[in-house]
Coordinates of C-alpha atoms and ligand atoms in Angstrom, one line a residue:
M1 CA 37.6 -26.7 -12.4
L2 CA 36.8 -26.4 -15.9
I3 CA 39.6 -26.6 -18.3
Q4 CA 39.1 -23.0 -20.3
N5 CA 39.2 -23.4 -23.7
P6 CA 40.5 -19.7 -24.7
I7 CA 37.3 -19.0 -26.3
P8 CA 34.3 -20.4 -24.9
D9 CA 31.3 -21.6 -26.5
A10 CA 28.9 -18.9 -26.7
T11 CA 25.7 -21.1 -25.3
R12 CA 23.6 -21.1 -22.5
S13 CA 24.5 -24.3 -21.4
R14 CA 28.2 -23.5 -21.5
G15 CA 27.0 -20.4 -19.3
L16 CA 25.6 -22.6 -16.6
E17 CA 28.5 -25.1 -16.8
T18 CA 30.7 -22.1 -16.0
L19 CA 28.4 -20.9 -13.5
A20 CA 28.2 -24.1 -11.7
D21 CA 31.7 -24.7 -11.6
F22 CA 32.3 -21.1 -9.7
L23 CA 29.6 -21.7 -7.1
P24 CA 31.7 -23.3 -4.5
R25 CA 34.3 -20.2 -5.0
A26 CA 31.6 -17.3 -5.1
G27 CA 31.5 -16.5 -1.2
R28 CA 34.4 -15.6 1.1
A29 CA 37.1 -16.9 -1.4
Y30 CA 35.9 -14.4 -4.2
A31 CA 35.8 -11.5 -1.8
E32 CA 39.8 -12.6 -0.6
R33 CA 41.2 -13.5 -3.8
R34 CA 39.4 -11.7 -6.6
N35 CA 41.8 -8.6 -7.2
F36 CA 44.7 -11.2 -8.6
D37 CA 45.5 -11.2 -11.9
L38 CA 47.2 -14.8 -11.8
G39 CA 47.4 -15.0 -15.7
P40 CA 45.3 -16.3 -18.3
E41 CA 46.0 -20.2 -17.2
D42 CA 44.6 -19.2 -13.9
R43 CA 41.2 -17.8 -13.6
D44 CA 39.9 -19.8 -10.5
N45 CA 39.5 -16.5 -8.4
V46 CA 37.0 -14.9 -10.7
S47 CA 34.1 -16.1 -12.1
T48 CA 34.6 -15.4 -16.0
L49 CA 30.8 -15.0 -16.4
S50 CA 30.9 -11.8 -18.1
P51 CA 30.6 -12.9 -21.5
F52 CA 27.6 -14.8 -20.7
I53 CA 25.9 -12.3 -18.5
R54 CA 26.6 -9.7 -20.9
H55 CA 24.7 -11.4 -23.8
R56 CA 22.2 -12.4 -21.4
L57 CA 22.6 -16.2 -22.0
V58 CA 22.6 -16.3 -18.1
L59 CA 20.3 -13.8 -16.3
E60 CA 21.8 -11.6 -13.6
S61 CA 18.8 -13.0 -11.5
E62 CA 19.9 -16.6 -12.1
V63 CA 23.5 -15.8 -11.0
L64 CA 22.3 -14.1 -7.9
A65 CA 19.9 -16.9 -7.0
A66 CA 22.0 -19.6 -7.6
V67 CA 25.2 -18.0 -6.0
L68 CA 22.7 -17.0 -2.7
E69 CA 21.6 -20.7 -2.4
R70 CA 24.9 -21.6 -1.6
H71 CA 26.2 -18.7 0.3
S72 CA 24.8 -16.4 2.8
R73 CA 24.4 -12.8 1.9
E74 CA 27.0 -11.9 4.0
A75 CA 29.6 -14.3 2.6
A76 CA 28.6 -13.5 -0.8
D77 CA 28.1 -9.8 -0.5
K78 CA 31.6 -9.0 -2.6
F79 CA 30.2 -11.2 -5.7
V80 CA 26.8 -9.7 -5.4
Q81 CA 27.8 -6.3 -5.6
E82 CA 30.3 -6.8 -8.4
V83 CA 27.2 -8.4 -10.5
F84 CA 25.0 -5.1 -9.7
W85 CA 27.9 -2.8 -11.0
R86 CA 26.5 -3.8 -14.4
A87 CA 22.9 -2.8 -13.7
Y88 CA 24.3 0.7 -12.4
F89 CA 26.3 1.2 -15.5
K90 CA 23.5 0.2 -17.7
G91 CA 21.3 2.2 -16.0
W92 CA 23.4 5.4 -15.6
L93 CA 24.1 5.3 -19.6
E94 CA 20.6 4.9 -19.9
Q95 CA 19.9 8.0 -18.0
H96 CA 22.8 10.0 -20.0
P97 CA 22.6 8.9 -23.4
S98 CA 24.5 11.6 -24.7
V99 CA 27.7 10.1 -23.1
W100 CA 27.5 7.2 -25.8
H101 CA 26.6 9.5 -28.8
D102 CA 29.6 11.7 -27.6
Y103 CA 31.9 8.8 -27.7
R104 CA 31.0 7.5 -31.1
R105 CA 31.6 10.7 -32.5
D106 CA 34.9 11.1 -30.7
V107 CA 35.8 7.5 -32.0
N108 CA 35.4 8.4 -35.5
A109 CA 37.3 11.8 -35.0
C110 CA 40.4 10.3 -33.4
I111 CA 40.5 7.8 -36.3
A112 CA 40.3 10.6 -39.0
A113 CA 43.0 12.4 -36.5
L114 CA 45.4 9.4 -36.7
E115 CA 45.6 9.6 -40.3
S116 CA 46.8 12.7 -40.5
D117 CA 49.4 12.2 -37.8
A118 CA 52.0 9.8 -38.3
D119 CA 53.7 9.6 -34.9
A120 CA 50.1 9.4 -33.4
C121 CA 49.6 6.6 -35.7
A122 CA 52.5 4.7 -34.9
A123 CA 51.9 5.1 -30.9
Y124 CA 48.6 3.9 -31.4
D125 CA 50.0 1.1 -33.7
R126 CA 52.6 0.1 -30.8
A127 CA 49.8 -0.1 -28.2
I128 CA 47.2 -2.3 -30.1
T129 CA 50.1 -4.8 -31.3
G130 CA 51.6 -5.1 -28.2
A131 CA 54.8 -3.3 -29.1
T132 CA 55.2 -0.8 -26.4
G133 CA 57.8 -2.4 -24.6
I134 CA 56.2 -2.1 -21.2
D135 CA 55.8 -5.9 -20.6
C136 CA 52.8 -6.0 -18.5
F137 CA 50.7 -4.0 -20.9
D138 CA 52.0 -5.9 -24.0
A139 CA 51.1 -9.1 -22.3
W140 CA 47.6 -7.9 -21.6
T141 CA 47.2 -6.8 -25.5
D142 CA 48.2 -10.1 -26.6
E143 CA 46.0 -11.9 -24.2
L144 CA 43.0 -9.5 -25.1
V145 CA 43.5 -10.3 -28.7
R146 CA 44.0 -13.8 -28.4
T147 CA 41.4 -14.8 -25.5
G148 CA 38.7 -11.9 -25.5
Y149 CA 38.9 -11.8 -21.7
L150 CA 41.2 -9.4 -19.3
H151 CA 40.7 -9.5 -15.4
N152 CA 39.3 -6.6 -13.9
H153 CA 42.4 -5.3 -12.5
A154 CA 44.4 -5.8 -15.8
R155 CA 41.5 -3.7 -17.6
M156 CA 41.9 -1.0 -14.8
W157 CA 45.9 -1.0 -15.0
F158 CA 45.4 -1.4 -19.3
A159 CA 43.3 1.7 -19.6
S160 CA 45.5 3.9 -16.9
I161 CA 48.8 3.2 -18.6
W162 CA 46.8 3.9 -22.1
V163 CA 45.7 7.2 -20.8
F164 CA 48.2 8.3 -18.6
T165 CA 51.4 6.9 -19.5
L166 CA 51.1 6.3 -23.4
E167 CA 49.0 9.6 -23.4
L168 CA 46.7 8.2 -26.0
P169 CA 42.9 9.1 -26.6
W170 CA 40.8 7.4 -23.9
Q171 CA 38.2 6.8 -26.9
L172 CA 40.5 4.8 -29.0
G173 CA 41.3 2.8 -26.0
A174 CA 37.5 2.0 -25.1
D175 CA 37.2 1.4 -28.7
F176 CA 39.7 -1.3 -28.9
F177 CA 38.2 -2.9 -25.8
L178 CA 35.0 -3.2 -27.4
R179 CA 36.3 -4.6 -30.4
H180 CA 37.9 -7.8 -28.7
L181 CA 36.2 -8.3 -25.4
L182 CA 33.8 -11.0 -25.7
D183 CA 31.7 -9.2 -22.9
G184 CA 32.2 -5.7 -24.9
D185 CA 29.3 -3.3 -23.5
P186 CA 28.7 0.0 -24.3
A187 CA 27.9 0.8 -21.0
S188 CA 30.4 -0.9 -18.6
N189 CA 33.2 -0.2 -21.5
T190 CA 32.7 3.3 -21.8
L191 CA 32.0 4.3 -18.2
S192 CA 34.6 2.4 -17.0
W193 CA 37.0 4.1 -19.2
R194 CA 35.6 7.4 -18.5
W195 CA 36.1 6.5 -14.5
V196 CA 39.7 6.0 -15.1
A197 CA 40.5 9.2 -17.2
G198 CA 38.5 10.9 -14.3
L199 CA 35.4 11.9 -16.3
H200 CA 32.9 9.7 -14.6
T201 CA 33.9 10.9 -10.8
K202 CA 34.9 14.3 -12.0
G203 CA 38.2 15.0 -10.9
K204 CA 39.2 11.4 -9.5
T205 CA 41.3 9.1 -11.6
Y206 CA 42.7 5.8 -11.5
L207 CA 46.7 5.6 -11.6
A208 CA 48.1 2.4 -12.2
R209 CA 50.9 2.3 -9.8
V210 CA 54.3 -0.6 -10.0
S211 CA 53.8 -2.1 -6.6
N212 CA 50.1 -2.6 -7.1
I213 CA 51.0 -4.2 -10.5
T214 CA 53.7 -6.6 -8.6
S215 CA 51.7 -7.3 -5.8
Y216 CA 48.3 -8.3 -7.5
T217 CA 50.2 -10.3 -10.7
N218 CA 52.0 -12.2 -7.9
D219 CA 55.0 -10.9 -9.3
R220 CA 54.7 -11.8 -12.8
F221 CA 54.9 -8.0 -13.8
N222 CA 57.5 -5.3 -12.5
P223 CA 57.0 -2.3 -14.6
A224 CA 59.5 -0.3 -12.5
G225 CA 60.2 3.0 -13.8
Q226 CA 57.9 2.7 -17.1
L227 CA 54.8 4.0 -15.6
A228 CA 53.2 7.6 -15.2
A229 CA 53.6 8.9 -11.7
T230 CA 50.5 11.2 -12.1
A231 CA 47.2 11.1 -13.7
A232 CA 45.9 14.7 -14.1
P233 CA 41.9 14.3 -14.7
L234 CA 41.1 14.8 -18.3
I235 CA 38.5 17.5 -18.8
E236 CA 35.8 17.9 -21.4
E237 CA 33.3 20.7 -22.1
A238 CA 30.4 18.8 -22.9
R239 CA 27.6 18.5 -20.1
H240 CA 25.6 14.9 -20.0
D241 CA 22.2 16.0 -18.7
F242 CA 20.2 13.1 -17.3
V243 CA 17.1 12.2 -19.4
P244 CA 14.5 10.2 -17.3
L245 CA 13.9 6.6 -18.2
G246 CA 11.3 6.0 -20.8
A247 CA 8.1 3.7 -20.0
A248 CA 8.7 0.3 -20.9
D249 CA 6.3 -1.4 -23.9
S250 CA 3.7 -3.3 -22.3
M251 CA 3.3 -7.1 -23.2
A252 CA -0.3 -7.2 -23.9
I253 CA -0.7 -8.0 -27.4
D254 CA -3.5 -9.0 -29.4
G255 CA -2.8 -11.3 -32.7
D256 CA 0.0 -12.9 -34.3
F257 CA 3.6 -11.7 -33.3
G258 CA 7.3 -12.5 -33.9
L259 CA 9.8 -12.6 -31.6
L260 CA 13.3 -11.0 -31.9
V261 CA 16.5 -12.4 -30.2
T262 CA 19.2 -9.7 -30.3
E263 CA 22.7 -9.9 -29.0
E264 CA 21.6 -7.9 -26.1
D265 CA 19.2 -10.7 -24.7
C266 CA 20.0 -14.4 -25.8
I267 CA 18.3 -16.3 -22.9
G268 CA 15.7 -17.2 -25.6
L269 CA 13.0 -17.8 -22.9
P270 CA 9.6 -16.2 -22.9
L271 CA 9.6 -12.6 -21.6
D272 CA 6.2 -13.4 -20.0
L273 CA 4.7 -13.5 -23.6
P274 CA 0.9 -13.7 -23.5
A275 CA 0.9 -16.6 -25.8
E276 CA 3.6 -18.3 -28.4
P277 CA 5.2 -16.2 -31.0
K278 CA 4.3 -17.0 -34.6
A279 CA 7.6 -16.9 -35.7
V280 CA 11.1 -16.6 -34.4
I281 CA 14.2 -14.5 -35.6
G282 CA 17.8 -13.9 -34.4
M283 CA 19.9 -11.1 -35.7
S284 CA 23.1 -9.7 -34.8
A285 CA 25.4 -7.1 -35.9
P286 CA 28.6 -6.9 -34.0
S287 CA 30.4 -5.2 -36.6
L288 CA 28.5 -1.7 -35.5
R289 CA 30.5 -2.0 -32.1
S290 CA 33.2 0.1 -33.8
P291 CA 34.3 2.0 -37.3
L292 CA 37.3 -0.4 -37.1
A293 CA 37.5 -4.3 -37.4
I294 CA 35.7 -6.1 -34.6
G295 CA 37.9 -9.1 -33.3
Q296 CA 37.0 -12.3 -34.9
A297 CA 36.3 -14.3 -31.4
A298 CA 34.0 -11.2 -30.2
A299 CA 32.1 -11.3 -33.4
A300 CA 31.8 -15.0 -33.4
F301 CA 30.6 -15.2 -29.9
A302 CA 27.9 -12.4 -30.4
A303 CA 26.5 -14.2 -33.3
S304 CA 26.6 -17.9 -31.8
A305 CA 25.1 -16.4 -28.4
V306 CA 22.1 -15.1 -30.8
Q307 CA 22.1 -18.1 -32.9
D308 CA 21.9 -20.4 -29.5
G309 CA 19.1 -17.9 -28.1
A310 CA 17.1 -18.0 -31.2
A311 CA 17.2 -21.7 -31.5
R312 CA 16.1 -22.2 -27.9
A313 CA 13.4 -19.7 -28.1
G314 CA 12.5 -21.6 -31.3
E315 CA 12.1 -24.6 -29.5
C316 CA 9.9 -23.3 -26.8
A317 CA 7.5 -22.0 -29.4
G318 CA 7.6 -25.1 -31.6
R319 CA 9.2 -23.4 -34.7
E320 CA 12.5 -23.3 -36.4
A321 CA 14.0 -20.1 -35.8
E322 CA 15.9 -18.2 -38.3
F323 CA 19.5 -16.4 -38.0
L324 CA 20.6 -13.1 -39.7
E325 CA 23.9 -11.1 -39.6
S326 CA 23.0 -8.0 -41.2
S327 CA 23.2 -4.2 -40.4
R328 CA 19.9 -3.6 -42.2
W329 CA 17.5 -4.7 -39.9
E330 CA 14.8 -2.1 -40.9
D331 CA 14.4 -4.2 -44.3
A332 CA 14.7 -7.9 -42.8
L333 CA 12.5 -7.4 -40.2
L334 CA 9.8 -5.8 -42.6
E335 CA 10.4 -8.9 -44.8
F336 CA 10.0 -11.1 -41.9
A337 CA 7.0 -9.5 -40.6
G338 CA 5.3 -9.6 -44.0
R339 CA 6.4 -13.2 -44.9
H340 CA 4.8 -14.4 -41.6
D341 CA 2.0 -11.8 -41.6
L342 CA 2.9 -10.5 -38.2
G343 CA 1.2 -7.5 -36.6
A344 CA 3.8 -7.1 -34.1
I345 CA 7.4 -8.1 -33.3
V346 CA 8.5 -8.2 -29.6
T347 CA 11.8 -8.1 -28.4
A348 CA 13.7 -7.7 -25.2
F349 CA 14.5 -4.0 -24.8
A350 CA 18.0 -3.0 -25.9
P351 CA 19.9 -0.8 -23.5
V352 CA 21.7 2.4 -24.9
G353 CA 24.1 1.1 -27.7
P354 CA 24.4 -0.1 -31.7
V355 CA 21.4 -2.5 -30.9
A356 CA 19.1 0.2 -29.7
E357 CA 20.2 2.4 -32.6
L358 CA 19.1 -0.4 -34.9
L359 CA 15.8 -1.2 -33.2
E360 CA 15.0 2.7 -33.3
R361 CA 15.4 2.8 -37.1
A362 CA 13.5 -0.6 -37.7
A363 CA 10.7 0.7 -35.0
S364 CA 9.7 3.6 -37.1
R365 CA 10.0 2.0 -40.3
L366 CA 7.8 -0.8 -39.3
A367 CA 5.3 1.6 -37.6
G368 CA 5.3 2.9 -41.2
E369 CA 3.6 -0.1 -42.1
G370 CA 1.2 -0.9 -39.3
I371 CA 3.7 -3.3 -37.5
E372 CA 4.6 -2.6 -34.3
L373 CA 8.1 -3.2 -32.5
R374 CA 7.6 -4.0 -28.8
R375 CA 10.4 -3.4 -26.8
V376 CA 9.8 -5.1 -23.3
R377 CA 12.3 -4.5 -20.3
R378 CA 13.1 -7.5 -17.8
G379 CA 12.1 -6.9 -14.0
Y380 CA 15.3 -6.9 -13.1
D381 CA 16.2 -3.8 -15.1
E382 CA 13.1 -1.7 -14.4
R383 CA 13.8 -2.4 -10.8
A384 CA 17.2 -1.7 -10.7
W385 CA 17.9 1.0 -13.2
P386 CA 16.2 4.0 -11.7
H387 CA 18.9 4.1 -9.0
A388 CA 21.7 4.2 -10.9
G389 CA 22.3 8.0 -9.8
K390 CA 25.6 9.7 -9.4
G391 CA 27.8 7.0 -7.7
Y392 CA 27.2 3.3 -7.2
F393 CA 26.4 3.9 -3.5
K394 CA 22.4 4.6 -4.0
L395 CA 22.1 1.4 -5.9
K396 CA 24.3 -0.4 -3.7
S397 CA 22.1 0.5 -0.7
R398 CA 19.1 -1.0 -2.4
I399 CA 20.6 -4.3 -3.2
P400 CA 19.0 -6.1 0.2
E401 CA 15.5 -5.1 -1.4
L402 CA 16.2 -5.9 -4.9
L403 CA 17.4 -9.6 -3.5
D404 CA 14.1 -9.8 -1.8
F405 CA 12.2 -8.8 -5.2
L406 CA 14.1 -11.5 -6.9
G407 CA 13.5 -13.9 -4.1
A408 CA 17.3 -14.5 -4.0
Ligands
FAD501 C1 38.3 -0.3 -18.9 C2 37.5 -1.2 -18.2 C3 36.4 -1.6 -19.0 C4 35.7 -2.7 -18.9 N1 34.6 -3.0 -19.7 C5 33.9 -4.2 -20.1 C6 32.9 -4.4 -21.0 O1 32.9 -3.9 -21.8 N2 31.9 -5.2 -20.4 C7 31.5 -6.1 -19.5 O2 31.3 -6.8 -18.9 N3 32.6 -5.4 -18.3 C8 33.5 -4.5 -18.3 N4 34.5 -4.2 -17.4 C9 34.1 -4.4 -16.0 C10 35.0 -6.0 -15.5 O3 36.2 -5.8 -16.0 C11 34.4 -7.1 -16.2 O4 32.8 -7.4 -15.9 C12 35.0 -8.3 -15.1 O5 36.3 -8.2 -15.4 C13 34.6 -9.6 -15.9 O6 35.2 -10.7 -15.5 P1 34.4 -12.0 -14.6 O7 33.0 -12.4 -15.2 O8 35.6 -13.1 -14.7 O9 34.2 -10.9 -13.2 P2 34.2 -11.0 -11.9 O10 35.0 -10.8 -11.0 O11 34.0 -12.5 -11.7 O12 32.8 -10.5 -11.4 C14 31.1 -11.3 -11.7 C15 30.2 -10.1 -12.5 O13 30.0 -9.1 -12.1 C16 30.0 -8.3 -13.3 N5 31.1 -7.3 -13.1 C17 32.1 -7.3 -12.0 N6 32.6 -6.2 -12.2 C18 31.9 -5.2 -13.3 C19 32.2 -3.9 -13.6 N7 32.9 -3.0 -13.2 N8 31.1 -3.5 -14.3 C20 30.1 -4.2 -15.0 N9 29.7 -5.5 -14.4 C21 30.7 -6.0 -13.5 C22 30.3 -9.2 -14.6 O14 29.0 -9.2 -15.2 C23 31.1 -10.2 -14.2 O15 30.9 -11.8 -14.8 C24 35.5 -3.1 -17.5 C25 36.0 -2.7 -16.6 C26 37.3 -1.7 -16.9 C27 38.2 -1.6 -16.1

């Protein structure tokens, strides 16, 4: 068992070590024990791989292949399903982007509303400083801010208490998570909060119950009499229409190109590139995850992951990688392309979220100067995302064929 530093190094090698350490426990042991939140000192029953997978320091396909080399598909079924939840949420948000845009608008509106409502502001402050008087909730707040991680069950309980007991806007809770989780991710986070609130699966909410918390924390907490007894689903007027997935950019490129590594994909290895990039740059902008300050640990993890990915991509290409933390990518990429005389910049496709927005702005600016920005989707996403329909079931039923495609 690795002794977990509260904040793991944001490197691929640390991600691979974490995976290797977890492998023996990824089969039946995971299926039986994964729902227990045994506290920050004991995470043996889960993988803690999410910060690495979220930033693609380690790919889902690698995790699945390693687990299935060690365990049968039947024994690892639960773990494999969990890994595919990320593809479900990413694929779903990609096809319903208005959910993200409305969420971003609402976070700003909720923050503005706090400024003119002293009671609401005080209630929000108590929640994010761990001063609500609900022991379990306050402990999870402390753990989240200190370590950047919460167990999945704790995330569900926390979100439920935030929405139904404290009656705070779900958008501010999702924003609080996104600011502090090392694995903070627009799709998994926004959609999980909406699921708890009864907005993702319309009318179906998640109510945190005292007996469930007591059992699955091994009696560490007992919030008897402190939690809401009912959870009426939230209702929204907005409709979120289905938007078909666009075609991915092709990799066929003539001429010199540069490689851009972002916090959405830090693997740093070629995306089936036709040749070696002439130059490599890593760019991160974690501050765009929220209008409020991002937790130091989450910001540092994202920036270091990009540095690690860019450095490895640079090594592969025999070039020294550059690195920039900035929220004005269009200027920086134009300067980068000009300095290296590039006709194109290639990057991994960024799913809906702040990085995709930065890339969109940069693409039109670069196009104005005759430089292409190619956003290349990985085969895993290309195959899995179209199955992210109304519920998880459709994607789940395709897991065997997706595993066959991966050769796992
Ligand atoms: C309210 C709420 C907010 C969440 N916000 C995020 C977030 O911002 N980023 C994030 O990565 N996950 C989020 N999750 C999902 C889940 O809690 C974490 O992925 C998981 O707890 C990570 O810990 P682990 O790696 O030890 O998981 P394990 O139990 O070891 O699971 C293995 C892997 O499966 C994937 N996985 C498991 N559950 C989910 C899930 N529900 N959605 C997507 N992937 C999953 C992760 O990549 C994880 O590393 C959220 C869940 C809830 C209820």
